[in-house]
Amino acid sequence: MGIGRKVVLYSYWLSSCSWRIRFALCHKGIAYEYKAVDLVKGEQFSPEFEKLNPLHCVPVLVDDNVVVSDSFAIFLHLEQKYTRKPLLPVDPQIRALNLQIASVINSSIQPYHMIGALKDMEKMFGAETKQWAQYKIDKGFLALEKLTKHVAGTYLHG
Ligand SMILES: N[C@@H](CCC(=O)N[C@@H](CS)C(=O)NCC(=O)O)C(=O)O
């Protein structure tokens, strides 16, 4: 890292979205300061945190003068700025599949088990919404299994 440059990750230990970024930072060897936001205590709703992410979610990355939230956007920011040890494969077809997998997890699986969303849905539509969420999550994972049938190895993709 350059002199004076500082990377800060707002995170929570139970947050799978934040873990994605912790893995990426670790893989690329980027030193960072870890700031815990206790989602169970509701610290994501504090006025200070709202300035960083009006959606009240971790992860948020502050990288010098760049403030970016949402793991997929953070991931792409890191990949473009810190080119050493790339996270994405070079082959266009394999890279496209990796991006697709990330997008499926980000938009078709994880939102259904987000603490805030589950609480809101339960309040509005009753406890059965959890079964609906489970159904959607299963559907997402089944799709991933089919998508990666020919490439899965030790990890989901090789
Ligand atoms: N699409 C976002 C989702 C972020 C998200 O759902 N974060 C969760 C933790 S994994 C959160 O902060 N939830 C707070 C809440 O639900 O109140 C991402 O990938 O970063």
mmCIF file of C-alpha atoms and ligand atoms in Angstrom:
data_model
loop_
_atom_site.group_PDB
_atom_site.id
_atom_site.type_symbol
_atom_site.label_atom_id
_atom_site.label_comp_id
_atom_site.label_asym_id
_atom_site.label_seq_id
_atom_site.Cartn_x
_atom_site.Cartn_y
_atom_site.Cartn_z
ATOM 1 C CA MET A 1 0.000 0.000 0.000
ATOM 2 C CA GLY A 2 1.114 3.561 -0.685
ATOM 3 C CA ILE A 3 2.071 5.891 2.149
ATOM 4 C CA GLY A 4 -0.973 7.450 3.796
ATOM 5 C CA ARG A 5 -3.445 5.259 1.918
ATOM 6 C CA LYS A 6 -5.970 3.619 4.154
ATOM 7 C CA VAL A 7 -8.466 0.864 3.507
ATOM 8 C CA VAL A 8 -11.293 0.391 6.014
ATOM 9 C CA LEU A 9 -13.855 -2.414 5.917
ATOM 10 C CA TYR A 10 -17.147 -2.048 7.796
ATOM 11 C CA SER A 11 -18.165 -5.601 8.479
ATOM 12 C CA TYR A 12 -19.922 -8.031 10.822
ATOM 13 C CA TRP A 13 -18.733 -11.517 11.708
ATOM 14 C CA LEU A 14 -22.067 -13.137 10.785
ATOM 15 C CA SER A 15 -22.280 -11.381 7.432
ATOM 16 C CA SER A 16 -21.594 -13.687 4.470
ATOM 17 C CA CYS A 17 -21.448 -10.640 2.162
ATOM 18 C CA SER A 18 -18.669 -9.189 4.293
ATOM 19 C CA TRP A 19 -16.787 -12.484 4.331
ATOM 20 C CA ARG A 20 -16.636 -12.351 0.529
ATOM 21 C CA ILE A 21 -14.732 -9.086 0.778
ATOM 22 C CA ARG A 22 -12.513 -10.345 3.587
ATOM 23 C CA PHE A 23 -11.526 -13.291 1.371
ATOM 24 C CA ALA A 24 -10.828 -10.932 -1.565
ATOM 25 C CA LEU A 25 -8.722 -8.543 0.567
ATOM 26 C CA CYS A 26 -6.798 -11.463 2.033
ATOM 27 C CA HIS A 27 -6.218 -13.063 -1.397
ATOM 28 C CA LYS A 28 -4.874 -9.803 -2.799
ATOM 29 C CA GLY A 29 -2.795 -9.109 0.309
ATOM 30 C CA ILE A 30 -4.405 -5.726 0.987
ATOM 31 C CA ALA A 31 -3.982 -4.527 4.581
ATOM 32 C CA TYR A 32 -7.107 -2.966 6.040
ATOM 33 C CA GLU A 33 -8.684 -1.730 9.217
ATOM 34 C CA TYR A 34 -11.687 -3.759 10.359
ATOM 35 C CA LYS A 35 -14.638 -1.851 11.802
ATOM 36 C CA ALA A 36 -17.363 -4.021 13.300
ATOM 37 C CA VAL A 37 -20.993 -2.992 12.831
ATOM 38 C CA ASP A 38 -23.183 -5.037 15.183
ATOM 39 C CA LEU A 39 -26.211 -5.916 13.039
ATOM 40 C CA VAL A 40 -28.001 -7.632 15.940
ATOM 41 C CA LYS A 41 -27.781 -4.476 18.060
ATOM 42 C CA GLY A 42 -28.909 -2.421 15.056
ATOM 43 C CA GLU A 43 -25.730 -0.371 14.631
ATOM 44 C CA GLN A 44 -26.346 -0.342 10.855
ATOM 45 C CA PHE A 45 -29.138 2.178 11.502
ATOM 46 C CA SER A 46 -26.932 4.749 13.247
ATOM 47 C CA PRO A 47 -26.802 8.185 11.560
ATOM 48 C CA GLU A 48 -23.014 7.852 11.084
ATOM 49 C CA PHE A 49 -23.361 4.521 9.289
ATOM 50 C CA GLU A 50 -26.280 5.769 7.211
ATOM 51 C CA LYS A 51 -23.939 8.356 5.674
ATOM 52 C CA LEU A 52 -21.796 5.477 4.390
ATOM 53 C CA ASN A 53 -24.639 3.259 3.198
ATOM 54 C CA PRO A 54 -28.246 4.517 3.178
ATOM 55 C CA LEU A 55 -29.346 0.894 2.670
ATOM 56 C CA HIS A 56 -28.077 0.098 6.226
ATOM 57 C CA CYS A 57 -26.029 -2.940 5.155
ATOM 58 C CA VAL A 58 -22.488 -4.198 5.492
ATOM 59 C CA PRO A 59 -20.043 -4.542 3.864
ATOM 60 C CA VAL A 60 -18.876 -1.006 3.166
ATOM 61 C CA LEU A 61 -15.348 -0.351 1.960
ATOM 62 C CA VAL A 62 -13.611 2.990 2.363
ATOM 63 C CA ASP A 63 -10.544 3.050 0.146
ATOM 64 C CA ASP A 64 -8.872 6.446 0.306
ATOM 65 C CA ASN A 65 -11.502 8.784 -1.151
ATOM 66 C CA VAL A 66 -13.665 5.967 -2.517
ATOM 67 C CA VAL A 67 -16.660 4.820 -0.465
ATOM 68 C CA VAL A 68 -18.393 1.765 -1.887
ATOM 69 C CA SER A 69 -20.963 -0.670 -0.523
ATOM 70 C CA ASP A 70 -22.451 -3.909 -1.861
ATOM 71 C CA SER A 71 -20.059 -6.832 -2.041
ATOM 72 C CA PHE A 72 -20.274 -7.192 -5.824
ATOM 73 C CA ALA A 73 -19.387 -3.529 -6.421
ATOM 74 C CA ILE A 74 -16.612 -3.699 -3.809
ATOM 75 C CA PHE A 75 -15.247 -6.841 -5.427
ATOM 76 C CA LEU A 76 -15.120 -5.175 -8.864
ATOM 77 C CA HIS A 77 -13.511 -2.052 -7.372
ATOM 78 C CA LEU A 78 -10.794 -4.163 -5.755
ATOM 79 C CA GLU A 79 -10.244 -6.219 -8.893
ATOM 80 C CA GLN A 80 -9.797 -3.113 -11.049
ATOM 81 C CA LYS A 81 -7.681 -1.097 -8.631
ATOM 82 C CA TYR A 82 -5.470 -3.852 -7.212
ATOM 83 C CA THR A 83 -4.560 -5.859 -10.289
ATOM 84 C CA ARG A 84 -2.070 -8.166 -8.563
ATOM 85 C CA LYS A 85 -3.371 -11.646 -7.769
ATOM 86 C CA PRO A 86 -6.562 -11.395 -9.823
ATOM 87 C CA LEU A 87 -9.743 -12.935 -8.486
ATOM 88 C CA LEU A 88 -11.301 -13.482 -11.891
ATOM 89 C CA PRO A 89 -10.074 -16.011 -14.479
ATOM 90 C CA VAL A 90 -8.738 -14.773 -17.832
ATOM 91 C CA ASP A 91 -10.773 -17.138 -20.051
ATOM 92 C CA PRO A 92 -13.901 -15.192 -21.126
ATOM 93 C CA GLN A 93 -16.300 -18.147 -20.786
ATOM 94 C CA ILE A 94 -14.988 -19.148 -17.354
ATOM 95 C CA ARG A 95 -14.904 -15.507 -16.217
ATOM 96 C CA ALA A 96 -18.492 -15.004 -17.387
ATOM 97 C CA LEU A 97 -19.608 -18.085 -15.445
ATOM 98 C CA ASN A 98 -17.812 -16.813 -12.317
ATOM 99 C CA LEU A 99 -19.562 -13.460 -12.601
ATOM 100 C CA GLN A 100 -22.879 -15.212 -13.162
ATOM 101 C CA ILE A 101 -22.382 -17.370 -10.055
ATOM 102 C CA ALA A 102 -21.544 -14.269 -7.992
ATOM 103 C CA SER A 103 -24.598 -12.482 -9.317
ATOM 104 C CA VAL A 104 -26.914 -15.449 -8.638
ATOM 105 C CA ILE A 105 -25.692 -15.634 -5.030
ATOM 106 C CA ASN A 106 -25.938 -11.878 -4.631
ATOM 107 C CA SER A 107 -29.366 -11.359 -6.091
ATOM 108 C CA SER A 108 -31.188 -14.707 -6.132
ATOM 109 C CA ILE A 109 -30.058 -16.390 -2.891
ATOM 110 C CA GLN A 110 -28.660 -14.043 -0.238
ATOM 111 C CA PRO A 111 -31.488 -11.447 -0.220
ATOM 112 C CA TYR A 112 -33.882 -14.168 0.996
ATOM 113 C CA HIS A 113 -31.956 -14.741 4.206
ATOM 114 C CA MET A 114 -31.102 -11.138 5.007
ATOM 115 C CA ILE A 115 -31.966 -10.411 8.646
ATOM 116 C CA GLY A 116 -33.799 -7.153 7.901
ATOM 117 C CA ALA A 117 -35.766 -8.529 4.952
ATOM 118 C CA LEU A 118 -36.895 -11.645 6.862
ATOM 119 C CA LYS A 119 -38.048 -9.547 9.819
ATOM 120 C CA ASP A 120 -39.962 -7.155 7.541
ATOM 121 C CA MET A 121 -41.582 -10.009 5.595
ATOM 122 C CA GLU A 122 -42.586 -11.842 8.761
ATOM 123 C CA LYS A 123 -44.182 -8.673 10.124
ATOM 124 C CA MET A 124 -46.059 -7.942 6.891
ATOM 125 C CA PHE A 125 -47.014 -11.410 5.677
ATOM 126 C CA GLY A 126 -46.641 -13.809 8.633
ATOM 127 C CA ALA A 127 -44.249 -16.577 9.616
ATOM 128 C CA GLU A 128 -44.914 -18.685 6.451
ATOM 129 C CA THR A 129 -42.778 -16.247 4.478
ATOM 130 C CA LYS A 130 -39.797 -18.152 5.898
ATOM 131 C CA GLN A 131 -40.911 -21.224 3.960
ATOM 132 C CA TRP A 132 -41.149 -19.131 0.812
ATOM 133 C CA ALA A 133 -37.651 -17.755 1.484
ATOM 134 C CA GLN A 134 -36.373 -21.321 1.972
ATOM 135 C CA TYR A 135 -37.959 -22.353 -1.331
ATOM 136 C CA LYS A 136 -36.273 -19.459 -3.165
ATOM 137 C CA ILE A 137 -32.896 -20.206 -1.573
ATOM 138 C CA ASP A 138 -33.146 -23.904 -2.511
ATOM 139 C CA LYS A 139 -34.056 -22.913 -6.068
ATOM 140 C CA GLY A 140 -30.977 -20.668 -6.289
ATOM 141 C CA PHE A 141 -28.650 -23.402 -5.003
ATOM 142 C CA LEU A 142 -30.141 -26.002 -7.351
ATOM 143 C CA ALA A 143 -29.507 -23.648 -10.268
ATOM 144 C CA LEU A 144 -25.898 -23.188 -9.114
ATOM 145 C CA GLU A 145 -25.423 -26.958 -8.940
ATOM 146 C CA LYS A 146 -26.677 -27.306 -12.511
ATOM 147 C CA LEU A 147 -24.581 -24.387 -13.769
ATOM 148 C CA THR A 148 -21.382 -25.770 -12.290
ATOM 149 C CA LYS A 149 -21.981 -29.502 -12.812
ATOM 150 C CA HIS A 150 -19.134 -29.769 -15.338
ATOM 151 C CA VAL A 151 -16.625 -27.498 -13.602
ATOM 152 C CA ALA A 152 -17.029 -28.100 -9.852
ATOM 153 C CA GLY A 153 -13.955 -29.407 -8.030
ATOM 154 C CA THR A 154 -12.609 -28.697 -4.567
ATOM 155 C CA TYR A 155 -14.436 -25.393 -4.923
ATOM 156 C CA LEU A 156 -17.690 -24.545 -6.653
ATOM 157 C CA HIS A 157 -15.762 -23.663 -9.792
ATOM 158 C CA GLY A 158 -12.611 -25.744 -10.060
HETATM 159 N N1 LIG B 1 -26.188 -7.079 -1.887
HETATM 160 C C1 LIG B 1 -25.538 -6.670 -0.691
HETATM 161 C C2 LIG B 1 -26.307 -7.214 0.504
HETATM 162 C C3 LIG B 1 -25.766 -6.707 1.814
HETATM 163 C C4 LIG B 1 -26.457 -7.371 2.979
HETATM 164 O O1 LIG B 1 -27.529 -7.972 2.872
HETATM 165 N N2 LIG B 1 -25.818 -7.274 4.140
HETATM 166 C C5 LIG B 1 -26.382 -7.874 5.329
HETATM 167 C C6 LIG B 1 -25.367 -8.746 6.014
HETATM 168 S S1 LIG B 1 -24.861 -10.097 4.945
HETATM 169 C C7 LIG B 1 -26.770 -6.744 6.279
HETATM 170 O O2 LIG B 1 -25.999 -5.840 6.504
HETATM 171 N N3 LIG B 1 -27.980 -6.826 6.842
HETATM 172 C C8 LIG B 1 -28.438 -5.839 7.755
HETATM 173 C C9 LIG B 1 -29.901 -5.942 7.976
HETATM 174 O O3 LIG B 1 -30.520 -6.798 7.352
HETATM 175 O O4 LIG B 1 -30.417 -5.154 8.778
HETATM 176 C C10 LIG B 1 -24.072 -7.158 -0.688
HETATM 177 O O5 LIG B 1 -23.779 -8.127 -1.385
HETATM 178 O O6 LIG B 1 -23.235 -6.541 -0.020
#
